[in-house]
Tab-separated table of C-alpha atoms in Angstrom:
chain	number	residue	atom	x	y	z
R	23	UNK	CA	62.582	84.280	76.845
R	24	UNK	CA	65.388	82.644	74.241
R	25	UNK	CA	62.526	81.658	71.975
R	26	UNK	CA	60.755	85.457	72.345
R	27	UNK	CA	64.934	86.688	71.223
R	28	UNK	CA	65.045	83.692	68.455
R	29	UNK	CA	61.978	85.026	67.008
R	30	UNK	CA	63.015	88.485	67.100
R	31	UNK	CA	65.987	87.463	64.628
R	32	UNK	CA	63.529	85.782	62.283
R	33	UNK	CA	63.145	88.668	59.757
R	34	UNK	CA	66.867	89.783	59.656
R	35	UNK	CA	67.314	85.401	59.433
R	36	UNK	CA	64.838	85.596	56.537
R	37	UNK	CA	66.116	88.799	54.726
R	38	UNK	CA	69.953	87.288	54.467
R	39	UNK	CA	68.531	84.559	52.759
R	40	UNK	CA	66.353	86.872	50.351
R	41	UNK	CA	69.586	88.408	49.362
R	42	UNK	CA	71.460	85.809	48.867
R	43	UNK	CA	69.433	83.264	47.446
R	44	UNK	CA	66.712	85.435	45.880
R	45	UNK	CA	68.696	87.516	44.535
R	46	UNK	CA	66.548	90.763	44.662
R	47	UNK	CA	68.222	92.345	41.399
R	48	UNK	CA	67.695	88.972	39.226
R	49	UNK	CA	64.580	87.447	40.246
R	50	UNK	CA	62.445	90.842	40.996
R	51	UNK	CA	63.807	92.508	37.603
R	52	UNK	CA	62.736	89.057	35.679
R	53	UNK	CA	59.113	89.090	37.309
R	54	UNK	CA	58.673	92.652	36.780
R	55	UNK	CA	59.757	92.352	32.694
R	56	UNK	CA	57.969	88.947	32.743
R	57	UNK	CA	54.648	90.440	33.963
R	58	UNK	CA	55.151	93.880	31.919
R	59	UNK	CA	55.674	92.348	29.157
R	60	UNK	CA	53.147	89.484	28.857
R	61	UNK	CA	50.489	92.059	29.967
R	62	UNK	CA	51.635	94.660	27.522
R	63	UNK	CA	51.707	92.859	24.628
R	64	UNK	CA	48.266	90.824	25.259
R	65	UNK	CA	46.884	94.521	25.541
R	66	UNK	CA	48.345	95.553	22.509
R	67	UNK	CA	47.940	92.904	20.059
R	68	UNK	CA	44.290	93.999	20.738
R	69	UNK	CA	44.867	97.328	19.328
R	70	UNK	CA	44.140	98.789	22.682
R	71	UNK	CA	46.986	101.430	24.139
R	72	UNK	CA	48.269	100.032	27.105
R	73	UNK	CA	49.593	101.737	29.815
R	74	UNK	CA	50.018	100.537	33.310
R	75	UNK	CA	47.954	100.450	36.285
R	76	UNK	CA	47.341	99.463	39.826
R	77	UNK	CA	46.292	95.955	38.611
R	78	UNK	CA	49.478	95.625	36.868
R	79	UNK	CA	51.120	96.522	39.999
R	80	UNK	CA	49.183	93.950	42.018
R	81	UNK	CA	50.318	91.280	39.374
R	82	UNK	CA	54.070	92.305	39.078
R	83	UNK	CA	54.116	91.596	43.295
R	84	UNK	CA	52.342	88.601	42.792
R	85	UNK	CA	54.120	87.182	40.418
R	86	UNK	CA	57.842	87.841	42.447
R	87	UNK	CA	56.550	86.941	45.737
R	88	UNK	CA	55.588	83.342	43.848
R	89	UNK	CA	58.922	83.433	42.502
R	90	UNK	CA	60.400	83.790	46.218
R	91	UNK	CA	57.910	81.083	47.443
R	92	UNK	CA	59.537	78.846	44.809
R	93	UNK	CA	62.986	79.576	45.627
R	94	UNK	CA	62.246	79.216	49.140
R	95	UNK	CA	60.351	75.443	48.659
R	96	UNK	CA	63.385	74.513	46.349
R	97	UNK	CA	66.189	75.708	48.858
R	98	UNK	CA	64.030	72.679	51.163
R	99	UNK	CA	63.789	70.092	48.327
R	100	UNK	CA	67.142	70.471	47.350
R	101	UNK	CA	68.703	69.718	50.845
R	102	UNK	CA	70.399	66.669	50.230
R	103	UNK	CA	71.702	67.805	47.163
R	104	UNK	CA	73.219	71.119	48.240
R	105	UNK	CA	74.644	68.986	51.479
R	106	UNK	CA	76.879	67.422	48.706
R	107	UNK	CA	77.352	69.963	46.011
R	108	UNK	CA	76.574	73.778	47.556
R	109	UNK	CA	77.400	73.255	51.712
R	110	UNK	CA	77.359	76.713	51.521
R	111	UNK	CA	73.570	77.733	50.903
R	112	UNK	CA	71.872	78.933	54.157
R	113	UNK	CA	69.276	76.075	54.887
R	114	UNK	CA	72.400	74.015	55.159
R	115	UNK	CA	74.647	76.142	56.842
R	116	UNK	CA	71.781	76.723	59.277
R	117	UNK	CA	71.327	80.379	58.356
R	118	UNK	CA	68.011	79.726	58.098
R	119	UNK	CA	65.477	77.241	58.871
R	120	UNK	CA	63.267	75.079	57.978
R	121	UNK	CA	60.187	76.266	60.363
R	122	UNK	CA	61.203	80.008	59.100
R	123	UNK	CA	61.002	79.380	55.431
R	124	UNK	CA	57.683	77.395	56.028
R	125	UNK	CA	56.067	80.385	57.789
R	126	UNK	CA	57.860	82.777	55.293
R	127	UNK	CA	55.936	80.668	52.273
R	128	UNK	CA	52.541	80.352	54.710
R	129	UNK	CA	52.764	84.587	54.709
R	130	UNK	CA	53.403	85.005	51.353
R	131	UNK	CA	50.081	82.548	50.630
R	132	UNK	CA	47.991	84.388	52.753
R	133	UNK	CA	49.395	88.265	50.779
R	134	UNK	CA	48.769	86.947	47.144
R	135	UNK	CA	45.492	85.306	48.507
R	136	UNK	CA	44.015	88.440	49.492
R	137	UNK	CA	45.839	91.172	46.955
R	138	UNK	CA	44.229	88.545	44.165
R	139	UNK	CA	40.635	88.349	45.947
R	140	UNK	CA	40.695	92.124	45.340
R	141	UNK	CA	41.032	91.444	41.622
R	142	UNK	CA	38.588	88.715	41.287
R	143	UNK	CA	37.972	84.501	42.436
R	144	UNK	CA	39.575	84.111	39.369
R	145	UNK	CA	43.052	85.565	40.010
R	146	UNK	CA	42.904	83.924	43.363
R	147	UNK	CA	42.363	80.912	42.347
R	148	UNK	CA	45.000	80.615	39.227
R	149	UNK	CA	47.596	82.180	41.613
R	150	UNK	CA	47.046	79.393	44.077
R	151	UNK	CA	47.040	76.779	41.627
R	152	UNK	CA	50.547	77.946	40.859
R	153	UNK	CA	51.833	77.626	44.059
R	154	UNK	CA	49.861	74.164	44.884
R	155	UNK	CA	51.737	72.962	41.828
R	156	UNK	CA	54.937	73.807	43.555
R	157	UNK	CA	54.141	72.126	46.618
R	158	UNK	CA	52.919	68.703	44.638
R	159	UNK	CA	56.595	68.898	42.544
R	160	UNK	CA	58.227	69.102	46.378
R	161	UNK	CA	55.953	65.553	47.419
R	162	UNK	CA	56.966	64.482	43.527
R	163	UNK	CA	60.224	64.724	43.963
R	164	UNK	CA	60.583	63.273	47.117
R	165	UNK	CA	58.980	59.972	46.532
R	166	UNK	CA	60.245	60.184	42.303
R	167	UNK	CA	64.719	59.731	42.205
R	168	UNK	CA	63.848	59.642	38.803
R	169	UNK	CA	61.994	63.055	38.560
R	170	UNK	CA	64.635	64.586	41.163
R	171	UNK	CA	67.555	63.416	39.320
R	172	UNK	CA	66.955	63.227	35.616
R	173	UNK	CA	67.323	66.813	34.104
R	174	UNK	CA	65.211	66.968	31.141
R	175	UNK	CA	62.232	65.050	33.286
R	176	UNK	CA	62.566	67.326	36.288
R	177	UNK	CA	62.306	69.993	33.562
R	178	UNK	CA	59.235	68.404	31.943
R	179	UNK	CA	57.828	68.058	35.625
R	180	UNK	CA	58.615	71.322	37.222
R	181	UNK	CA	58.524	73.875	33.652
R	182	UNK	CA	54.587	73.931	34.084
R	183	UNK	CA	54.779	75.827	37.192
R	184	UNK	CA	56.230	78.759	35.160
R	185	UNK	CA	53.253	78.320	32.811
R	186	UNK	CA	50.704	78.453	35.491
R	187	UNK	CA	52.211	82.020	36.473
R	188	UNK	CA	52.136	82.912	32.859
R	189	UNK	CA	48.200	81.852	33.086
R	190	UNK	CA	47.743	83.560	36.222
R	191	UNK	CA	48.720	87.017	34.571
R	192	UNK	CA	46.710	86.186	31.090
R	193	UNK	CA	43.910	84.508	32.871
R	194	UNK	CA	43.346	88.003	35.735
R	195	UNK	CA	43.301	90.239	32.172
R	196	UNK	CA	40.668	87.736	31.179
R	197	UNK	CA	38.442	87.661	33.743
R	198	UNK	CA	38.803	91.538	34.089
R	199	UNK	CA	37.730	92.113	30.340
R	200	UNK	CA	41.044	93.833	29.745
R	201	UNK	CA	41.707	91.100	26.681
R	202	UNK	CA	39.663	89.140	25.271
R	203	UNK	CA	40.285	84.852	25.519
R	204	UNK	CA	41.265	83.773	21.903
R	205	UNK	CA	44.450	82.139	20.206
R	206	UNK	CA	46.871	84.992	21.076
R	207	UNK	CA	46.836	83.438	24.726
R	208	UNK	CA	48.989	80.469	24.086
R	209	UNK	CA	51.068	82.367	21.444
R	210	UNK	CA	51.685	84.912	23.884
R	211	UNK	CA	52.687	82.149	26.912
R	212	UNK	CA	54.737	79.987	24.042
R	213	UNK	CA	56.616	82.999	23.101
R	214	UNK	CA	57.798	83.456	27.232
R	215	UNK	CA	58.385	79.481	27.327
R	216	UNK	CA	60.686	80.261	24.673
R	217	UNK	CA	62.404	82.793	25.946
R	218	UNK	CA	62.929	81.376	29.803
R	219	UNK	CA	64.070	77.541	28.167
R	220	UNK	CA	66.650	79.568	26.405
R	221	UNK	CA	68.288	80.924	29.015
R	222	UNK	CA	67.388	77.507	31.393
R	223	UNK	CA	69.452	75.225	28.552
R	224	UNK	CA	72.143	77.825	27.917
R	225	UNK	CA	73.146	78.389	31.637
R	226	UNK	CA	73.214	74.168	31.858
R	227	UNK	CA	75.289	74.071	28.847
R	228	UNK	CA	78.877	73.144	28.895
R	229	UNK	CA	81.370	71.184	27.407
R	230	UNK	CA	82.848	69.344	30.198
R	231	UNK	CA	80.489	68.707	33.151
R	232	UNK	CA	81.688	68.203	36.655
R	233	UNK	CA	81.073	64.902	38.738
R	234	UNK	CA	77.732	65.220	40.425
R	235	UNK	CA	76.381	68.668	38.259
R	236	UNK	CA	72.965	68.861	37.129
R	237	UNK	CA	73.597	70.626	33.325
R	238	UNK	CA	71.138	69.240	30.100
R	239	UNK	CA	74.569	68.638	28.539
R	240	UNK	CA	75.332	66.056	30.879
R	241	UNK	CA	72.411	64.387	29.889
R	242	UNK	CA	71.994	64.968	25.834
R	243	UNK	CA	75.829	66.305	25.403
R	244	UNK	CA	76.859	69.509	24.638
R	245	UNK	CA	76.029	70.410	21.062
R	246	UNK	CA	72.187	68.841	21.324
R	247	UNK	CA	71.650	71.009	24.910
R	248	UNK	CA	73.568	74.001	22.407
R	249	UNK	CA	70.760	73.499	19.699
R	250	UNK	CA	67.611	73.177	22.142
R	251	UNK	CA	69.077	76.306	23.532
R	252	UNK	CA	69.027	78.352	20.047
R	253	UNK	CA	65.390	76.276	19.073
R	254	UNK	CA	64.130	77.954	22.134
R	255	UNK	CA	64.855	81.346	21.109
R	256	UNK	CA	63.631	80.228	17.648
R	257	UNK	CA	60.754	79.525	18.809
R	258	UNK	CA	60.125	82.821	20.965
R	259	UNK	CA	61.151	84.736	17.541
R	260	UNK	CA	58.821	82.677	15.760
R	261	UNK	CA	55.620	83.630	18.268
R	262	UNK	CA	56.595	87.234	17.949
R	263	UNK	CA	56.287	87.325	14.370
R	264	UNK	CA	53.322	85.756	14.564
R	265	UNK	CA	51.920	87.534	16.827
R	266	UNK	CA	53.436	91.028	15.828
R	267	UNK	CA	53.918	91.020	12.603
R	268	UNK	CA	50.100	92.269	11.511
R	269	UNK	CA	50.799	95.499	13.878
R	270	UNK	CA	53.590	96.645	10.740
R	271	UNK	CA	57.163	95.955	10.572
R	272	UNK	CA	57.925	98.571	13.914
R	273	UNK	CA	56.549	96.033	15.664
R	274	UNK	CA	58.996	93.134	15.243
R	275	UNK	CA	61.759	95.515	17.067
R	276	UNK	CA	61.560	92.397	19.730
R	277	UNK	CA	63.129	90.079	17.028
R	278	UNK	CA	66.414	92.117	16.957
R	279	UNK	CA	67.104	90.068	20.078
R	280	UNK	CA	67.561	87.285	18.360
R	281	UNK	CA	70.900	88.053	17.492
R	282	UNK	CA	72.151	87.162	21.274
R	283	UNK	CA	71.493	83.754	20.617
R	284	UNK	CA	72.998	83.167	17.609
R	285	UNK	CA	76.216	84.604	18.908
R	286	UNK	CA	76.083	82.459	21.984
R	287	UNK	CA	75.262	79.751	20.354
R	288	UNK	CA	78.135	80.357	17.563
R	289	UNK	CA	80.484	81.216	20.174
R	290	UNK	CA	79.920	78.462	22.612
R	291	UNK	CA	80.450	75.812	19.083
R	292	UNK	CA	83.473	77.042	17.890
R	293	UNK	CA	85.558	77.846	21.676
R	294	UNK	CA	84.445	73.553	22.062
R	295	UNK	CA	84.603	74.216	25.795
R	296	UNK	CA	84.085	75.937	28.682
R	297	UNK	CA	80.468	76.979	28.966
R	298	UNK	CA	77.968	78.553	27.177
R	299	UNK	CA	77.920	82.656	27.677
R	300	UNK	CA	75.229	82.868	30.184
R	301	UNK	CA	75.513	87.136	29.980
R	302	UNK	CA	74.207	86.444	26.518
R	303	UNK	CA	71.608	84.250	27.687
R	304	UNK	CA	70.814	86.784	30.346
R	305	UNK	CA	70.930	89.604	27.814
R	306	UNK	CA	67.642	87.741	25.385
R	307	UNK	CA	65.504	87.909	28.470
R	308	UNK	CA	66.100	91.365	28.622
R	309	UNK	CA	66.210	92.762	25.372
R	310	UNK	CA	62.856	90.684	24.480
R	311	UNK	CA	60.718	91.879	27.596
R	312	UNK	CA	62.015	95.656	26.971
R	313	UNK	CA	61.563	95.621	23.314
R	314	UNK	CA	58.068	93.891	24.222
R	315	UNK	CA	56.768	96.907	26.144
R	316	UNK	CA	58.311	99.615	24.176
R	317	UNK	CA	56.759	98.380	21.037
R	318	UNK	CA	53.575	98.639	23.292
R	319	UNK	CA	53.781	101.706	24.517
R	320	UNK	CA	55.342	103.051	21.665
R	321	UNK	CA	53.419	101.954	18.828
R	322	UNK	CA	49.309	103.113	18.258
């Protein structure tokens, strides 16, 4: 009887933790820009209107609920560490357990698994591979201090993950014949890589860093984590051009974004301390996805 009650708290035990670690209004707003605009702008730079449809849809769920399987597998990985630094996060608080984020991650395989399958083997498969990557970084990690506790080689280890999403959503347009596979691909995944490793270095930016944090500025110091910060949205500027630019000068309305950086990383150099503005960080995500499907929509 006590374990037929426990179980009946499972869901409400599970959907505390959503909100508070997943962060519904954060992580489901950057999947759905993430996914709208990656699809969007492989569509157009075709020449092909894009609008919308069920298979975007399918993606856009896909693509969060890997995001939630992530956050759940790092709440687990990063145990010891949030014993020490964050005793208030729900796996170590006992909010939430083990067992229930394991079956909560073993659900959310089984959903993409057979919302992909209606798509094609192919979407299936790069979806999985995303989320086996995941689970090898957890076994990585656990038998690597190095990778666990070296910033910029965790980063190296655990970025590709993010890429194999980015594939996931390219590679399903693929093998639907929605785009066709050619060199606007990787331009198209380089110019999100950009634009996440911006905000990734600016939110670990700052000029003092507190015993035990994990910042890039920690590790490099503060002005070199500054100026990988502002090459990252460089580089995402740079990718639009080039992949833009021959659709007429309406088109680069995505580059106007490029102005957050510049004062973040202007403000964050001259202030020499406290930490970089993460709202303006926050803010280039934004601004490029939206101005990435207007100019989509928008343009013929």
């Amino acid at each position: 009887m006590t374990t037929v009650v426990a179980a009946r708290h499972v869901p409400a035990r599970l959907g505390r933790f959503v909100l508070h670690m997943f962060r519904p209004h954060i992580y489901v707003t950057y999947g759905l820009l993430w996914v709208l605009a990656l699809e969007s702008s492989a569509v157009a730079a075709t020449g092909t209107a894009w609008r919308p449809s069920g298979a975007t849809w399918l993606r856009v769920v896909s693509v969060v609920l890997a995001l939630l399987f992530l956050r759940m597998l790092d709440e687990q990985k990063d145990l010891a560490y949030d014993r020490e630094q964050h005793p208030d996060r729900p796996l170590v608080t006992g909010a939430v357990s083990t067992t229930e984020l394991r079956g909560a991650m073993a659900g959310i395989t089984a959903v993409v698994t057979g919302l992909n399958a209606a798509l094609s083997a192919a979407a299936a498969l790069l979806i999985l591979t995303a989320l086996g990557y995941g689970l090898f970084l957890a076994v990585l990690e656990r038998l690597s201090p190095a990778v666990r506790d070296r910033q910029l080689l965790n980063l190296a280890v655990t970025y590709p993950v993010q890429v194999l999403l980015g594939c996931y959503v390219y590679g399903s347009l693929v093998a639907a014949g929605t785009v066709p596979a050619d060199w606007r691909g990787p331009v198209l995944l380089a110019l999100c890589a950009g634009v996440f490793l911006h905000f990734e270095f600016a939110r670990k930016t700052r000029w003092e860093a507190p015993s035990g944090a994990r910042l890039y500025s920690a590790d490099i110091g503060p002005r070199r984590s500054a100026a990988v910060a502002a090459g990252c949205a460089a580089v995402a500027v740079g990718c639009e051009v080039l992949l833009l630019a021959p659709r007429g000068p309406l088109a680069l309305l995505p580059c106007v974004a490029a102005g957050l950086p510049l004062w973040g990383s202007r403000r964050f150099l001259a202030a020499g301390r406290g930490a970089w503005p993460v709202p303006a960080a926050m803010g280039f995500v934004v601004a490029t996805f939206l101005a990435l499907i207007l100019q989509a929509v928008l343009l013929p």
